[in-house]
PDB file of C-alpha atoms in Angstrom:
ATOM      1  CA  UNK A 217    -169.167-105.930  63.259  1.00 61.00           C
ATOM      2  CA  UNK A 218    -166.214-104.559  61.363  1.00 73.00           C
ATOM      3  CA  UNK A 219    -166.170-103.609  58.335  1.00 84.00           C
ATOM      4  CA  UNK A 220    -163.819-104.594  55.750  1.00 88.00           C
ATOM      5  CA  UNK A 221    -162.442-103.485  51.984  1.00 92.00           C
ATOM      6  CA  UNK A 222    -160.809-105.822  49.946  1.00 94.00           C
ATOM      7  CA  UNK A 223    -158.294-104.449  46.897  1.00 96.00           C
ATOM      8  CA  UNK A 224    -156.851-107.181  44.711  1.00 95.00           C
ATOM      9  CA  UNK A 225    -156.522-107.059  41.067  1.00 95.00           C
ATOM     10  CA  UNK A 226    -156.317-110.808  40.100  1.00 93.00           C
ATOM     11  CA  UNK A 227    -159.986-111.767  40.637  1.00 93.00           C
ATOM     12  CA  UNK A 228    -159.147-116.142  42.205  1.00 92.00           C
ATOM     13  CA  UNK A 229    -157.331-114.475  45.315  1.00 89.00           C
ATOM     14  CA  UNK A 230    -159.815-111.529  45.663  1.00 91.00           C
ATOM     15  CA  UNK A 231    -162.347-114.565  46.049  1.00 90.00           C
ATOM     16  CA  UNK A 232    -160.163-116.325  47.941  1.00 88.00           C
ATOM     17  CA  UNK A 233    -160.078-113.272  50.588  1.00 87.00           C
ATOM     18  CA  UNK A 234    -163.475-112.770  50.629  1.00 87.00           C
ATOM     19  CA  UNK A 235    -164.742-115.999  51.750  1.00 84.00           C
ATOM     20  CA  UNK A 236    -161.566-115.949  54.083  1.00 82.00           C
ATOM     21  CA  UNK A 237    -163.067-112.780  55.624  1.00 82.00           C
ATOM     22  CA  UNK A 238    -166.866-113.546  55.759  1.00 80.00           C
ATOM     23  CA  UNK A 239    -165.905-117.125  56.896  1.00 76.00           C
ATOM     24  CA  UNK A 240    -164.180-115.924  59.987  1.00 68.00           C
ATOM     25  CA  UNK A 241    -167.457-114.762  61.006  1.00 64.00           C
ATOM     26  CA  UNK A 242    -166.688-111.589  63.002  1.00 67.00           C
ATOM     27  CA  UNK A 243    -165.759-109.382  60.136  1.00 67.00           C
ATOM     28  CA  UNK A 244    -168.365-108.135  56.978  1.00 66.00           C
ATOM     29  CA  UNK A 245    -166.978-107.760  53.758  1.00 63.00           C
ATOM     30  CA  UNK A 246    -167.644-103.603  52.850  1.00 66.00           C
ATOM     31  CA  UNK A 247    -166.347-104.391  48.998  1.00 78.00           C
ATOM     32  CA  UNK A 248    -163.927-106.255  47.026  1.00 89.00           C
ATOM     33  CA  UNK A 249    -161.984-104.086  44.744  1.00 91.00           C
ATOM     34  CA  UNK A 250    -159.999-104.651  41.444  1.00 93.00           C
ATOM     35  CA  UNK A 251    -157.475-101.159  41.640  1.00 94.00           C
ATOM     36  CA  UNK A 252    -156.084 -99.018  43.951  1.00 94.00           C
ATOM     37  CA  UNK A 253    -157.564 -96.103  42.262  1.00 95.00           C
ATOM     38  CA  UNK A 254    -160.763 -97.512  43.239  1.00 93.00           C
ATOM     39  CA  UNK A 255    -159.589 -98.116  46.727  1.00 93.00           C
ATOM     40  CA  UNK A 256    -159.011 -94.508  47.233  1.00 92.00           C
ATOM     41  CA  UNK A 257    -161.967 -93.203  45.864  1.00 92.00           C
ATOM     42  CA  UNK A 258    -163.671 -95.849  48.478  1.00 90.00           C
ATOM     43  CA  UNK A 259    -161.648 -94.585  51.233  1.00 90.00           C
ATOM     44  CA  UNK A 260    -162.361 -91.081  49.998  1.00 90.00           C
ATOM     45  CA  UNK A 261    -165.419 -91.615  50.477  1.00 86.00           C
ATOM     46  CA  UNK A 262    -166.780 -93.771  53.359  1.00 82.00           C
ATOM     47  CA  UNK A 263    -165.275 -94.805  56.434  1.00 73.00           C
ATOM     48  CA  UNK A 264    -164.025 -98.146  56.828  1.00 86.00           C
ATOM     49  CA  UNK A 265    -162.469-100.670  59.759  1.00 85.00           C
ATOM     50  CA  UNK A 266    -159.820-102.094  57.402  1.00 89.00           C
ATOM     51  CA  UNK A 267    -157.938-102.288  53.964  1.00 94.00           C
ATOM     52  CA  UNK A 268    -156.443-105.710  53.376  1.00 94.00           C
ATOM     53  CA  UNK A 269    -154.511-104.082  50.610  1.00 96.00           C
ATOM     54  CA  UNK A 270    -152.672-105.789  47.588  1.00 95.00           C
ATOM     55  CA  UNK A 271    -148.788-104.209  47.449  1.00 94.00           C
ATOM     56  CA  UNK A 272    -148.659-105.148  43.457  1.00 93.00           C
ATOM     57  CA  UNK A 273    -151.117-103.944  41.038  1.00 93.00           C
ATOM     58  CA  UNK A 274    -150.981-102.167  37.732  1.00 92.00           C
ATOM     59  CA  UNK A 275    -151.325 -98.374  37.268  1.00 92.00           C
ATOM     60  CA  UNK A 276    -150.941 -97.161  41.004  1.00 95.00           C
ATOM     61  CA  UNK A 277    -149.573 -99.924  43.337  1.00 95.00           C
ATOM     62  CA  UNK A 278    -150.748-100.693  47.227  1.00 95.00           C
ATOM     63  CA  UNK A 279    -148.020 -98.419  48.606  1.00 95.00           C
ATOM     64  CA  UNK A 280    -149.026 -95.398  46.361  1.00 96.00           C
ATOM     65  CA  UNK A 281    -152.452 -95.584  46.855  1.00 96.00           C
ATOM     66  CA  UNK A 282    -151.534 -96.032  51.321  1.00 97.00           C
ATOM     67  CA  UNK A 283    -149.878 -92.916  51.160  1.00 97.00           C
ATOM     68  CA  UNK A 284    -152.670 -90.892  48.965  1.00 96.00           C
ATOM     69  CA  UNK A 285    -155.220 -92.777  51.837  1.00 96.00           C
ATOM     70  CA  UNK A 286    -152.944 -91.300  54.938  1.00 96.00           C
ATOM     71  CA  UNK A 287    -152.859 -87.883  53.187  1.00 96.00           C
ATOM     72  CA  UNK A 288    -156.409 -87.250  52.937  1.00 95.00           C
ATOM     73  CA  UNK A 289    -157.493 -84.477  54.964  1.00 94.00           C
ATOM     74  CA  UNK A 290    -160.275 -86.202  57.393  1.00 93.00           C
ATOM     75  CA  UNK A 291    -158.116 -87.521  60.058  1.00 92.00           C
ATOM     76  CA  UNK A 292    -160.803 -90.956  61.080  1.00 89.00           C
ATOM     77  CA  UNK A 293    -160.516 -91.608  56.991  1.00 92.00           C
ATOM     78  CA  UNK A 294    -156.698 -91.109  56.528  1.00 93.00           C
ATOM     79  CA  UNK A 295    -155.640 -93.212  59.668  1.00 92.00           C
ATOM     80  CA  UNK A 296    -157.721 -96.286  58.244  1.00 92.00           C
ATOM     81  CA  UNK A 297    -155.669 -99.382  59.323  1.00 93.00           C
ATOM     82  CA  UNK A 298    -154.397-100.820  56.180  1.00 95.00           C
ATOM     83  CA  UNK A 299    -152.975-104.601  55.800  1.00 94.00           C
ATOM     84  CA  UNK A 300    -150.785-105.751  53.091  1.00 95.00           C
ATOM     85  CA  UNK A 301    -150.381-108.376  51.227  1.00 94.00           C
ATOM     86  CA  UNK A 302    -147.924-109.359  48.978  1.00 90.00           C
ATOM     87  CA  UNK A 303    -146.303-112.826  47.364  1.00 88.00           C
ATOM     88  CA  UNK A 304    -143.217-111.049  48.376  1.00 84.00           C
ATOM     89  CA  UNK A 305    -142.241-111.660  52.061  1.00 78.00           C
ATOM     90  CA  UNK A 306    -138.891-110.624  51.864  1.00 85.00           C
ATOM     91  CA  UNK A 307    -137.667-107.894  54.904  1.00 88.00           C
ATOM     92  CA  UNK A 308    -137.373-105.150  52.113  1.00 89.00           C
ATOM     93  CA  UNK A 309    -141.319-105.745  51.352  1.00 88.00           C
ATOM     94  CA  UNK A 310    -142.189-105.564  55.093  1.00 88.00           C
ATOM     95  CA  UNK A 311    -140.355-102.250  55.548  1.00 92.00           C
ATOM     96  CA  UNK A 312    -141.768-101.003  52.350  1.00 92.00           C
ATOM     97  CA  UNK A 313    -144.935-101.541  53.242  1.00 93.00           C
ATOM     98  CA  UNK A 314    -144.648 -99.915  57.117  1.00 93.00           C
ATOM     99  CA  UNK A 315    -142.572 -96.797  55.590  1.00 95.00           C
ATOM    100  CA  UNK A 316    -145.442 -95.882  53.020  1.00 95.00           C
ATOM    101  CA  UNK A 317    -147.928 -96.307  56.037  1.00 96.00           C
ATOM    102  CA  UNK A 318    -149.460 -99.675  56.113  1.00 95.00           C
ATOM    103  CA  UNK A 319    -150.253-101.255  59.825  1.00 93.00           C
ATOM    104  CA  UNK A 320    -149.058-104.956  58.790  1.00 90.00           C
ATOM    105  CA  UNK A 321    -148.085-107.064  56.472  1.00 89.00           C
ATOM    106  CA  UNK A 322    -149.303-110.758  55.278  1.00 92.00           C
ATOM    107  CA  UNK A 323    -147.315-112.889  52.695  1.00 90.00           C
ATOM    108  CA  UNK A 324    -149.377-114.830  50.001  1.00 88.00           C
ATOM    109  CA  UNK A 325    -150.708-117.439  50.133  1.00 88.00           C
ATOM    110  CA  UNK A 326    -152.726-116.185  52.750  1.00 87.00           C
ATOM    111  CA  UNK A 327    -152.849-118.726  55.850  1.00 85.00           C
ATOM    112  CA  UNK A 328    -156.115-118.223  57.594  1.00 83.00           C
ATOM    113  CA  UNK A 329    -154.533-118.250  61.067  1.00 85.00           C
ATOM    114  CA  UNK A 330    -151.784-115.421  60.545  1.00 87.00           C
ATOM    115  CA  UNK A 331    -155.074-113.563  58.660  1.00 84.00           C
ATOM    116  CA  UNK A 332    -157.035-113.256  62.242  1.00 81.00           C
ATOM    117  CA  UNK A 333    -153.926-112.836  64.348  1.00 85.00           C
ATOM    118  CA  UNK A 334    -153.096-110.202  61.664  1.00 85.00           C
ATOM    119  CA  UNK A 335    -156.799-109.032  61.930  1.00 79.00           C
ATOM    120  CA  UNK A 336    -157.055-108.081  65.866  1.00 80.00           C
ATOM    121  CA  UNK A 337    -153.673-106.957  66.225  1.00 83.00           C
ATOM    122  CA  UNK A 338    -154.487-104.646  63.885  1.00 77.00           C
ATOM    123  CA  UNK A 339    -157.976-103.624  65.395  1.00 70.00           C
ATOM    124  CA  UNK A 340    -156.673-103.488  68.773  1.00 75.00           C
ATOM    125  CA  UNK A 341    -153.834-101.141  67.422  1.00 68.00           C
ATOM    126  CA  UNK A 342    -156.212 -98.916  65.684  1.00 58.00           C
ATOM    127  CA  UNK A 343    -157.033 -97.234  69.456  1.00 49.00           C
ATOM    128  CA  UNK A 344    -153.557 -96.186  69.427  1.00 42.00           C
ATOM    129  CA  UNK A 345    -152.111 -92.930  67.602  1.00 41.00           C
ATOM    130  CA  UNK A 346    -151.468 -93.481  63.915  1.00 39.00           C
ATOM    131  CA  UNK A 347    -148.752 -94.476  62.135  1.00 39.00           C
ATOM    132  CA  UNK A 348    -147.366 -97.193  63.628  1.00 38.00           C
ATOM    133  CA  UNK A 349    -144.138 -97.882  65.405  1.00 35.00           C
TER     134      UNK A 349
END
């Protein structure tokens, strides 16, 4: 099963993703968290499938803490595939999110659907050479 970390700072959609996630019933929930400093010390840390990764939180946003994540110096924990997820689903916020190293990119609200298409395109892409094209 894969394992999954959740970072969202406003607690209703953090809850939201997680039943999201452990209803799908092929992915586990690894940990919810509130900050992207917390993220990164996670990610730091222990190796995980996936980061579905909140673009806008306080102190150190999703794209700051992505970058910090693909510059650690273990290659299997910088290249984590990381998902983001953002009210904003403007082009700009797409290409922000690819350029500071994220895999994908899911506008809020989150439609369960685009979540597991989202989900195993990522996971299949992880085989392939990180970052991206």
């Amino acid at each position: 099963m894969t394992s999954v970390l959740i970072v969202e700072d406003q607690r209703m959609p953090r809850e939201n993703m997680e039943h999201l996630v452990e209803d799908s019933g092929r992915y586990r929930r690894v940990a919810s968290l509130s900050t992207a400093e917390m993220a990164l010390a996670q990610c730091a840390r222990h190796s995980v499938d996936l980061v579905l990764m909140d673009v806008q939180m306080p102190i150190m946003d999703g794209y700051t803490a992505t970058r910090q994540i693909r510059a650690l110096e273990d290659p299997a924990l910088a290249g984590i595939p990381i998902l983001a997820m953002t009210a904003n689903a403007f082009d700009e916020d797409r290409r922000n999110a690819l350029a500071s190293g994220m895999n994908g990119f899911l506008s809020k609200p989150i439609i369960v659907g685009d979540l597991v298409q989202e989900l195993r395109k990522i996971l299949s892409d992880a085989r392939s050479p990180f970052p991206p094209s």
